[in-house]
Backbone as numpy.savetxt, mean C-alpha at the origin, in Angstrom:
# Nx Ny Nz CAx CAy CAz Cx Cy Cz
-17.96 -12.70 5.48 -19.03 -11.15 5.24 -18.11 -10.32 4.87
-17.12 -10.13 6.35 -16.62 -8.96 5.68 -15.74 -8.84 4.65
-15.78 -9.61 3.98 -14.97 -9.59 2.38 -15.41 -8.69 1.45
-17.07 -8.59 1.99 -18.03 -7.94 1.19 -17.92 -6.71 1.59
-17.49 -6.53 2.53 -17.75 -5.09 3.40 -16.32 -4.25 2.36
-15.70 -4.49 2.55 -14.24 -4.44 1.79 -14.20 -4.39 0.35
-14.83 -5.00 -0.30 -14.75 -4.81 -1.72 -16.23 -3.98 -2.26
-16.74 -3.28 -1.12 -17.95 -2.71 -1.62 -17.66 -1.26 -2.54
-18.69 -0.85 -3.08 -18.39 0.09 -3.82 -17.92 1.49 -3.13
-18.66 1.31 -1.70 -18.48 2.56 -0.64 -17.23 3.22 -0.19
-16.40 1.48 -0.26 -15.09 1.46 0.27 -13.96 1.99 -0.96
-14.44 1.24 -1.99 -13.67 1.41 -3.09 -13.74 2.89 -3.65
-15.03 4.21 -3.45 -15.01 5.58 -3.57 -14.43 6.01 -2.24
-13.93 5.36 -1.26 -13.33 6.14 -0.09 -12.02 6.07 -0.36
-11.47 4.78 -1.06 -10.06 5.08 -1.13 -9.36 5.21 -2.48
-10.62 5.70 -3.63 -10.33 6.71 -4.59 -10.19 7.83 -4.28
-11.17 8.57 -3.48 -10.94 10.07 -2.78 -9.48 10.07 -1.73
-9.17 8.86 -0.98 -8.18 9.15 -0.40 -7.20 9.50 -1.33
-7.03 8.90 -2.11 -6.36 8.80 -3.13 -5.96 9.87 -3.81
-6.86 10.72 -3.97 -6.87 11.76 -4.83 -6.77 13.10 -3.64
-7.06 13.10 -2.35 -6.57 14.03 -1.34 -4.59 13.95 -1.25
-4.54 12.58 -1.53 -2.96 12.69 -0.98 -2.21 13.53 -1.97
-2.86 13.81 -3.51 -2.35 14.69 -4.61 -2.43 16.18 -4.42
-3.64 16.18 -3.32 -3.36 18.09 -2.92 -2.03 18.42 -2.34
-1.40 19.54 -3.01 -0.15 20.20 -2.51 -0.43 20.56 -0.93
0.62 20.68 -0.05 0.27 20.79 1.46 -0.69 20.07 2.08
-1.40 19.03 1.47 -2.30 18.32 2.43 -2.02 17.20 3.19
-0.21 16.64 2.67 0.61 15.87 3.24 0.69 15.77 4.80
0.86 17.54 4.92 0.78 17.77 6.56 -0.10 17.79 7.68
-1.20 17.82 6.56 -2.59 17.41 7.28 -2.94 15.67 7.60
-2.83 15.16 6.28 -2.66 13.30 6.50 -1.44 13.05 7.41
-0.11 13.58 7.96 0.98 12.66 8.03 1.67 12.11 7.36
3.01 11.71 7.87 3.94 11.39 6.91 3.74 9.88 6.79
3.01 9.23 7.47 2.56 7.85 7.72 1.73 7.39 6.74
1.08 8.27 5.83 -0.05 7.78 4.85 0.74 7.92 3.66
0.87 7.05 2.72 1.16 7.15 1.70 0.17 6.28 0.81
0.37 6.49 -0.67 -0.41 5.57 -2.02 0.58 4.62 -2.56
0.00 3.35 -2.44 1.06 2.31 -3.38 0.82 2.27 -4.54
1.49 2.27 -5.48 1.19 1.57 -6.81 1.47 0.28 -7.44
0.79 -0.39 -7.89 1.78 -1.67 -8.35 0.72 -2.45 -9.32
1.53 -3.00 -10.07 0.93 -3.79 -10.98 0.42 -5.50 -10.51
-0.98 -5.58 -10.92 -1.96 -6.99 -10.37 -1.27 -8.05 -10.56
-1.22 -9.03 -10.41 -0.32 -10.15 -10.82 -1.15 -11.08 -11.75
-2.31 -11.08 -11.81 -3.08 -11.55 -12.74 -3.64 -10.64 -13.65
-4.41 -9.56 -13.33 -5.14 -8.52 -14.55 -3.76 -7.85 -15.28
-3.19 -7.70 -14.67 -2.01 -6.83 -15.61 -1.99 -5.11 -15.15
-3.11 -4.88 -14.95 -3.41 -3.21 -14.30 -3.00 -2.60 -13.25
-2.56 -1.47 -13.31 -2.07 -0.59 -12.28 -3.06 -0.50 -11.45
-3.05 -0.50 -10.06 -3.90 -0.18 -8.99 -2.50 1.11 -8.32
-3.73 1.56 -7.86 -3.17 2.74 -6.74 -4.46 2.50 -4.93
-3.69 2.46 -3.93 -4.70 2.49 -2.83 -3.57 2.99 -1.63
-4.25 3.94 -0.99 -3.74 4.40 0.29 -3.52 3.29 1.25
-2.66 3.43 2.03 -2.23 2.74 3.17 -1.15 3.60 4.49
-1.26 2.80 5.18 -0.34 3.80 6.34 1.11 3.02 6.38
1.97 3.76 6.48 3.74 3.03 6.55 4.52 3.56 7.58
5.83 2.73 8.08 6.55 3.29 8.93 7.59 2.61 8.06
8.69 4.08 8.06 9.95 4.05 7.21 11.20 3.94 8.38
11.73 3.01 8.09 13.25 2.59 9.10 14.35 2.78 8.04
15.14 4.20 7.37 16.03 3.96 6.61 15.17 4.05 4.78
15.65 2.89 4.35 15.62 2.28 3.15 14.96 1.00 3.07
14.21 0.57 4.44 13.01 -0.41 4.46 11.82 0.30 4.73
10.55 0.12 4.42 9.36 0.82 4.73 8.84 -0.81 4.96
7.55 -0.43 6.31 6.98 -1.57 6.17 5.24 -1.34 6.35
4.47 -2.38 5.89 3.09 -1.78 5.81 2.62 -2.97 6.44
1.96 -2.68 7.70 1.06 -3.74 8.34 0.04 -3.56 7.62
-1.03 -4.58 7.40 -2.14 -5.26 6.44 -3.26 -5.10 7.46
-4.33 -3.90 7.84 -5.66 -4.36 8.69 -5.99 -5.42 8.00
-6.93 -6.01 8.57 -7.60 -7.02 8.62 -7.32 -7.88 6.65
-6.37 -8.22 6.88 -5.73 -8.68 5.61 -6.53 -9.65 4.89
-7.53 -10.34 5.53 -8.30 -11.48 4.73 -9.33 -10.64 4.26
-9.83 -9.59 4.10 -10.65 -8.85 3.71 -10.03 -8.35 2.33
-8.82 -8.13 2.19 -8.21 -7.59 1.21 -7.84 -8.48 0.34
-6.88 -8.03 -0.71 -6.04 -8.70 -1.45 -5.36 -8.02 -2.09
-4.84 -6.82 -2.47 -3.57 -6.19 -2.59 -2.33 -6.89 -2.23
-2.51 -7.48 -0.87 -0.87 -7.85 -0.43 -0.59 -8.78 -1.15
-1.48 -9.51 -1.68 -1.13 -11.32 -1.84 -0.38 -10.97 -3.56
-0.54 -10.24 -4.08 0.68 -9.32 -5.21 1.86 -9.68 -4.77
2.17 -9.72 -3.32 3.48 -9.69 -3.12 4.26 -10.87 -2.53
3.21 -12.00 -2.60 3.61 -13.56 -1.89 4.89 -13.82 -2.78
5.33 -14.76 -1.65 6.65 -15.31 -2.57 7.67 -14.56 -2.60
8.20 -14.25 -4.00 9.65 -13.58 -4.16 9.10 -12.30 -4.17
7.82 -12.03 -4.15 7.51 -10.36 -4.17 7.44 -9.76 -5.33
7.24 -8.42 -5.82 7.25 -8.15 -6.68 7.88 -6.00 -6.74
7.67 -5.39 -7.60 8.11 -4.32 -7.68 6.51 -3.38 -7.09
7.42 -2.12 -6.40 6.14 -1.24 -5.83 6.43 0.22 -5.67
5.86 0.90 -6.06 6.00 2.63 -6.19 5.34 3.20 -5.00
6.16 3.62 -3.92 5.31 4.77 -2.83 5.23 6.17 -3.70
3.78 6.51 -3.41 3.70 7.95 -3.97 4.21 8.70 -2.95
4.56 10.19 -3.37 4.73 10.88 -2.71 5.01 10.98 -1.04
6.20 9.84 -0.67 6.45 9.45 0.30 8.00 10.48 0.56
8.08 10.83 1.76 8.58 12.30 2.14 8.48 13.12 0.88
7.98 13.38 0.26 7.61 14.17 -1.02 7.75 13.85 -2.08
7.91 12.64 -2.70 8.79 12.36 -3.94 8.39 10.49 -4.07
8.01 10.01 -5.38 7.94 8.93 -5.26 9.25 8.16 -5.38
9.02 6.92 -4.93 10.04 5.75 -4.48 9.52 4.79 -5.00
10.56 4.29 -5.43 10.37 2.50 -6.20 11.20 1.48 -5.05
10.99 0.37 -4.84 11.34 -0.73 -4.02 10.85 -1.92 -4.80
11.19 -3.14 -4.00 10.93 -4.23 -3.64 9.86 -4.59 -2.92
8.75 -5.62 -2.96 7.85 -5.47 -1.43 7.54 -6.82 -1.95
7.70 -7.50 -0.50 7.56 -8.98 0.09 6.54 -8.97 1.40
5.84 -9.77 0.89 4.87 -9.83 2.11 4.89 -11.35 2.75
4.33 -11.03 4.13 4.52 -12.02 5.25 3.74 -12.16 5.92
3.17 -13.65 6.01 1.97 -13.63 7.43 2.27 -14.83 8.16
2.52 -13.84 9.66 2.71 -14.54 10.54 2.03 -15.61 11.73
2.82 -15.98 12.42 1.59 -17.36 12.65 0.10 -16.98 13.29
0.09 -15.93 13.68 -0.75 -15.03 14.09 -1.77 -14.41 13.33
-1.74 -15.07 11.73 -2.56 -14.50 10.54 -1.81 -12.85 10.58
-1.41 -12.31 11.07 -1.00 -10.92 10.55 -0.11 -10.84 9.71
-0.11 -10.16 8.74 0.38 -9.87 7.50 1.17 -8.30 7.67
2.43 -8.27 7.11 3.38 -7.10 7.04 3.73 -7.49 5.60
3.61 -6.33 4.89 4.26 -5.95 3.40 6.09 -5.33 3.77
6.87 -5.92 3.49 7.99 -5.24 3.74 8.55 -4.55 2.16
8.96 -3.48 2.38 9.28 -2.65 0.88 11.03 -2.47 1.36
11.73 -2.99 0.08 12.93 -2.38 0.32 13.31 -1.12 -0.80
13.30 -0.13 -0.29 13.85 1.09 -1.51 14.85 0.89 -2.59
14.29 1.04 -3.69 15.58 1.17 -5.14 16.50 2.62 -4.07
17.62 2.15 -4.78 18.55 3.45 -4.52 18.12 4.69 -5.33
18.08 6.05 -4.82 17.67 7.10 -6.01 18.38 7.38 -6.50
């Protein structure tokens, strides 16, 4: 049942609105440095997707803790060997990197992004 809630048109609209808001100049100060938009290519569809996420950065590594992972699909694009990702407007500019998703024994999912050299 939760899967339906998170795949609903309302959530898709909210995510699209959040992505748009992150592109407004100066709004990043209000939103905070912990929220960015990720851009990635779907593993099956080949389409480009963007979604807002909360991140924690430590040097060249960024961690995305996926809230309610069983109701979301985007992180599954980074299982196994992982794949390329772009973090939009992280610290004022776009950063590319390689993301790998991990699920722990308690079912929690974290996506670790190793940023490319500038």
